[in-house]
Amino acid sequence: MNQTLENILGRRSVRAFEDKPIPAEIIGQLISAGNAAPSGGNGQPWRFVVIKNKECREQFAKLALPLYKAWLEKSPASMKEMRKSIDSSTDDPVYYRAPAIVFVIGKGPTADMDCSLACENMMVAARSFEIGSCWVYFGQLIIEVPEIRQLLELAEGEKVYGPMVFGYPLGGFPKSPPKKEPIVTYF
Ligand SMILES: Cc1cc2nc3c(=O)[nH]c(=O)nc-3n(C[C@H](O)[C@H](O)[C@H](O)COP(=O)(O)O)c2cc1C
């Protein structure tokens, strides 16, 4: 199998990380991978906010936890069940104590597609450095908090994609969850 496919197929959502920082140069390469994603009209409507500071992450986690719990309370039983084992394995079920969190922020008619492509590029690139990642939707529940909006410098109309967490997987990459066979039609 070629290396690109290995990284695509080997990417896993990782939810437990070593307490080990990611070198700045590698973070730079992940950002470059995101920035190289295709975008409508080559508009590149994204910007990236990287949280590496531990105190900052802990503050985010503290703010996010009650919002996550409230969200979970209102969610269907299947979601509650799915989250049970994750929640019992960590005191940070939102950012998983990850050494890096990346918010991709974008605005414009194709931003939903463009920014999601940038996110996937970054997660696949991370895999090539043996770095695990996870898109954590719950991590954006805090963007309504005024201090966080200010910190992320969120302007009118800007949306947040991810955030994604990155770090060296504790105990290696987890096994893939079951994946359905693709539905394909050929003519
Ligand atoms: C849009 C989106 C939102 C997600 N939000 C979360 C999240 O809040 N917390 C989490 O632990 N995983 C989250 N995930 C990860 C998915 O649970 C994961 O991709 C899925 O279970 C498949 O596992 P895999 O990524 O290892 O293939 C999210 C993934 C996507 C694409």
Short mmCIF file of N, CA and C in Angstrom, two decimals, residues 7-91:
data_model
loop_
_atom_site.label_atom_id
_atom_site.label_comp_id
_atom_site.label_asym_id
_atom_site.label_seq_id
_atom_site.Cartn_x
_atom_site.Cartn_y
_atom_site.Cartn_z
N ASN A 7 -1.79 6.49 5.36
CA ASN A 7 -2.13 7.56 6.30
C ASN A 7 -3.63 7.85 6.32
N ILE A 8 -4.25 7.74 5.15
CA ILE A 8 -5.71 7.95 5.11
C ILE A 8 -6.43 6.81 5.86
N LEU A 9 -6.03 5.59 5.53
CA LEU A 9 -6.72 4.44 6.15
C LEU A 9 -6.31 4.25 7.61
N GLY A 10 -5.14 4.73 7.96
CA GLY A 10 -4.64 4.55 9.34
C GLY A 10 -5.07 5.66 10.29
N ARG A 11 -5.65 6.74 9.74
CA ARG A 11 -6.13 7.81 10.64
C ARG A 11 -7.24 7.27 11.51
N ARG A 12 -7.17 7.58 12.78
CA ARG A 12 -8.20 7.15 13.74
C ARG A 12 -8.51 8.33 14.63
N SER A 13 -9.71 8.40 15.12
CA SER A 13 -9.99 9.41 16.14
C SER A 13 -9.33 8.94 17.44
N VAL A 14 -8.44 9.78 17.93
CA VAL A 14 -7.67 9.44 19.14
C VAL A 14 -8.18 10.30 20.28
N ARG A 15 -8.41 9.66 21.43
CA ARG A 15 -9.02 10.37 22.57
C ARG A 15 -8.22 10.24 23.85
N ALA A 16 -6.97 9.80 23.73
CA ALA A 16 -6.08 9.75 24.91
C ALA A 16 -4.67 10.03 24.40
N PHE A 17 -4.00 10.99 25.04
CA PHE A 17 -2.72 11.46 24.52
C PHE A 17 -1.62 11.42 25.57
N GLU A 18 -0.39 11.23 25.10
CA GLU A 18 0.77 11.38 25.99
C GLU A 18 0.89 12.85 26.38
N ASP A 19 1.44 13.08 27.57
CA ASP A 19 1.66 14.46 28.00
C ASP A 19 2.99 14.93 27.39
N LYS A 20 2.98 15.12 26.09
CA LYS A 20 4.20 15.42 25.33
C LYS A 20 3.85 16.44 24.25
N PRO A 21 4.53 17.60 24.26
CA PRO A 21 4.15 18.60 23.26
C PRO A 21 4.50 18.18 21.83
N ILE A 22 3.79 18.75 20.90
CA ILE A 22 4.11 18.54 19.47
C ILE A 22 5.07 19.65 19.07
N PRO A 23 6.22 19.31 18.49
CA PRO A 23 7.17 20.37 18.11
C PRO A 23 6.52 21.41 17.19
N ALA A 24 6.92 22.68 17.41
CA ALA A 24 6.32 23.79 16.65
C ALA A 24 6.45 23.57 15.14
N GLU A 25 7.57 22.99 14.74
CA GLU A 25 7.81 22.80 13.30
C GLU A 25 6.77 21.82 12.71
N ILE A 26 6.41 20.82 13.51
CA ILE A 26 5.41 19.85 13.01
C ILE A 26 4.03 20.50 12.97
N ILE A 27 3.73 21.30 13.99
CA ILE A 27 2.44 22.02 13.95
C ILE A 27 2.39 22.87 12.69
N GLY A 28 3.52 23.50 12.38
CA GLY A 28 3.60 24.33 11.16
C GLY A 28 3.30 23.50 9.92
N GLN A 29 3.79 22.27 9.91
CA GLN A 29 3.54 21.42 8.73
C GLN A 29 2.08 20.99 8.66
N LEU A 30 1.46 20.80 9.83
CA LEU A 30 0.02 20.46 9.82
C LEU A 30 -0.80 21.63 9.28
N ILE A 31 -0.40 22.84 9.69
CA ILE A 31 -1.10 24.03 9.19
C ILE A 31 -0.90 24.13 7.66
N SER A 32 0.33 23.87 7.21
CA SER A 32 0.58 23.92 5.76
C SER A 32 -0.30 22.92 5.02
N ALA A 33 -0.47 21.73 5.63
CA ALA A 33 -1.33 20.71 4.99
C ALA A 33 -2.77 21.23 4.92
N GLY A 34 -3.24 21.86 5.98
CA GLY A 34 -4.60 22.43 5.97
C GLY A 34 -4.72 23.51 4.92
N ASN A 35 -3.71 24.34 4.86
CA ASN A 35 -3.73 25.49 3.95
C ASN A 35 -3.64 25.07 2.48
N ALA A 36 -3.18 23.81 2.25
CA ALA A 36 -3.05 23.32 0.87
C ALA A 36 -4.34 22.69 0.37
N ALA A 37 -5.38 22.65 1.21
CA ALA A 37 -6.64 22.00 0.79
C ALA A 37 -7.26 22.75 -0.38
N PRO A 38 -8.04 22.03 -1.20
CA PRO A 38 -8.76 22.73 -2.27
C PRO A 38 -9.83 23.63 -1.66
N SER A 39 -10.14 24.69 -2.36
CA SER A 39 -11.22 25.58 -1.86
C SER A 39 -11.90 26.23 -3.06
N GLY A 40 -13.18 26.53 -2.87
CA GLY A 40 -13.96 27.12 -3.96
C GLY A 40 -13.28 28.39 -4.49
N GLY A 41 -12.97 28.40 -5.77
CA GLY A 41 -12.32 29.57 -6.40
C GLY A 41 -10.96 29.86 -5.78
N ASN A 42 -10.37 28.88 -5.14
CA ASN A 42 -9.09 29.03 -4.41
C ASN A 42 -9.20 30.16 -3.37
N GLY A 43 -10.41 30.31 -2.83
CA GLY A 43 -10.67 31.43 -1.90
C GLY A 43 -9.99 31.28 -0.54
N GLN A 44 -9.62 30.06 -0.16
CA GLN A 44 -8.95 29.79 1.13
C GLN A 44 -9.57 30.63 2.25
N PRO A 45 -10.85 30.37 2.57
CA PRO A 45 -11.55 31.26 3.50
C PRO A 45 -11.25 30.97 4.96
N TRP A 46 -10.14 30.33 5.24
CA TRP A 46 -9.86 29.86 6.60
C TRP A 46 -8.78 30.65 7.30
N ARG A 47 -8.82 30.55 8.62
CA ARG A 47 -7.66 30.91 9.44
C ARG A 47 -7.60 29.89 10.58
N PHE A 48 -6.46 29.82 11.22
CA PHE A 48 -6.22 28.76 12.19
C PHE A 48 -5.86 29.37 13.55
N VAL A 49 -6.46 28.85 14.60
CA VAL A 49 -6.05 29.27 15.95
C VAL A 49 -5.56 28.01 16.67
N VAL A 50 -4.31 28.06 17.12
CA VAL A 50 -3.68 26.89 17.74
C VAL A 50 -3.54 27.14 19.24
N ILE A 51 -4.08 26.24 20.04
CA ILE A 51 -3.96 26.36 21.49
C ILE A 51 -2.96 25.30 21.96
N LYS A 52 -1.79 25.77 22.40
CA LYS A 52 -0.77 24.83 22.91
C LYS A 52 -0.57 25.01 24.41
N ASN A 53 -1.02 26.17 24.90
CA ASN A 53 -0.80 26.52 26.30
C ASN A 53 -1.72 25.67 27.20
N LYS A 54 -1.07 24.99 28.19
CA LYS A 54 -1.82 24.05 29.03
C LYS A 54 -2.89 24.75 29.87
N GLU A 55 -2.53 25.90 30.43
CA GLU A 55 -3.51 26.63 31.26
C GLU A 55 -4.72 27.05 30.42
N CYS A 56 -4.43 27.45 29.19
CA CYS A 56 -5.50 27.87 28.28
C CYS A 56 -6.42 26.67 28.00
N ARG A 57 -5.81 25.53 27.70
CA ARG A 57 -6.62 24.33 27.43
C ARG A 57 -7.47 23.96 28.65
N GLU A 58 -6.85 24.07 29.83
CA GLU A 58 -7.59 23.72 31.04
C GLU A 58 -8.77 24.67 31.27
N GLN A 59 -8.56 25.93 30.93
CA GLN A 59 -9.66 26.90 31.06
C GLN A 59 -10.78 26.55 30.07
N PHE A 60 -10.39 26.20 28.85
CA PHE A 60 -11.39 25.79 27.85
C PHE A 60 -12.17 24.58 28.36
N ALA A 61 -11.42 23.60 28.89
CA ALA A 61 -12.05 22.34 29.34
C ALA A 61 -13.04 22.61 30.47
N LYS A 62 -12.65 23.53 31.36
CA LYS A 62 -13.52 23.87 32.49
C LYS A 62 -14.83 24.53 32.00
N LEU A 63 -14.69 25.40 31.02
CA LEU A 63 -15.87 26.07 30.46
C LEU A 63 -16.74 25.09 29.67
N ALA A 64 -16.06 24.18 28.96
CA ALA A 64 -16.80 23.30 28.05
C ALA A 64 -17.54 22.17 28.78
N LEU A 65 -17.01 21.72 29.91
CA LEU A 65 -17.57 20.54 30.56
C LEU A 65 -19.07 20.68 30.89
N PRO A 66 -19.50 21.76 31.58
CA PRO A 66 -20.94 21.86 31.87
C PRO A 66 -21.78 22.01 30.60
N LEU A 67 -21.23 22.66 29.58
CA LEU A 67 -21.98 22.82 28.32
C LEU A 67 -22.14 21.45 27.65
N TYR A 68 -21.08 20.67 27.70
CA TYR A 68 -21.12 19.31 27.14
C TYR A 68 -22.14 18.46 27.90
N LYS A 69 -22.12 18.55 29.23
CA LYS A 69 -23.05 17.74 30.03
C LYS A 69 -24.50 18.12 29.74
N ALA A 70 -24.75 19.42 29.59
CA ALA A 70 -26.10 19.88 29.28
C ALA A 70 -26.52 19.38 27.90
N TRP A 71 -25.59 19.41 26.95
CA TRP A 71 -25.86 18.94 25.59
C TRP A 71 -26.21 17.45 25.62
N LEU A 72 -25.41 16.70 26.38
CA LEU A 72 -25.60 15.25 26.46
C LEU A 72 -26.93 14.91 27.10
N GLU A 73 -27.30 15.68 28.12
CA GLU A 73 -28.57 15.47 28.82
C GLU A 73 -29.74 15.50 27.85
N LYS A 74 -29.63 16.38 26.85
CA LYS A 74 -30.74 16.54 25.90
C LYS A 74 -30.65 15.58 24.70
N SER A 75 -29.58 14.80 24.64
CA SER A 75 -29.37 13.97 23.45
C SER A 75 -30.04 12.60 23.61
N PRO A 76 -30.23 11.88 22.49
CA PRO A 76 -30.91 10.59 22.56
C PRO A 76 -30.12 9.56 23.38
N ALA A 77 -30.84 8.54 23.84
CA ALA A 77 -30.24 7.51 24.69
C ALA A 77 -29.03 6.84 24.02
N SER A 78 -29.11 6.69 22.69
CA SER A 78 -28.00 6.01 21.98
C SER A 78 -26.70 6.82 22.12
N MET A 79 -26.84 8.16 22.06
CA MET A 79 -25.65 9.02 22.20
C MET A 79 -25.12 8.93 23.64
N LYS A 80 -26.04 8.95 24.61
CA LYS A 80 -25.62 8.84 26.02
C LYS A 80 -24.85 7.54 26.22
N GLU A 81 -25.36 6.48 25.63
CA GLU A 81 -24.75 5.16 25.77
C GLU A 81 -23.35 5.16 25.13
N MET A 82 -23.29 5.76 23.92
CA MET A 82 -22.03 5.79 23.18
C MET A 82 -20.95 6.55 23.96
N ARG A 83 -21.35 7.61 24.65
CA ARG A 83 -20.37 8.46 25.35
C ARG A 83 -19.94 7.89 26.70
N LYS A 84 -20.71 6.89 27.20
CA LYS A 84 -20.46 6.38 28.56
C LYS A 84 -19.01 5.94 28.76
N SER A 85 -18.52 5.09 27.85
CA SER A 85 -17.18 4.54 28.07
C SER A 85 -16.13 5.64 27.89
N ILE A 86 -16.37 6.59 26.96
CA ILE A 86 -15.41 7.68 26.76
C ILE A 86 -15.37 8.53 28.03
N ASP A 87 -16.54 8.88 28.54
CA ASP A 87 -16.60 9.78 29.70
C ASP A 87 -15.99 9.16 30.95
N SER A 88 -16.06 7.83 31.04
CA SER A 88 -15.52 7.20 32.25
C SER A 88 -13.99 7.04 32.17
N SER A 89 -13.43 7.30 30.97
CA SER A 89 -11.99 7.08 30.82
C SER A 89 -11.17 8.38 30.93
N THR A 90 -11.84 9.52 31.11
CA THR A 90 -11.09 10.78 31.13
C THR A 90 -11.82 11.84 31.98
N ASP A 91 -11.04 12.78 32.52
CA ASP A 91 -11.70 13.89 33.22
C ASP A 91 -11.90 15.07 32.27
#
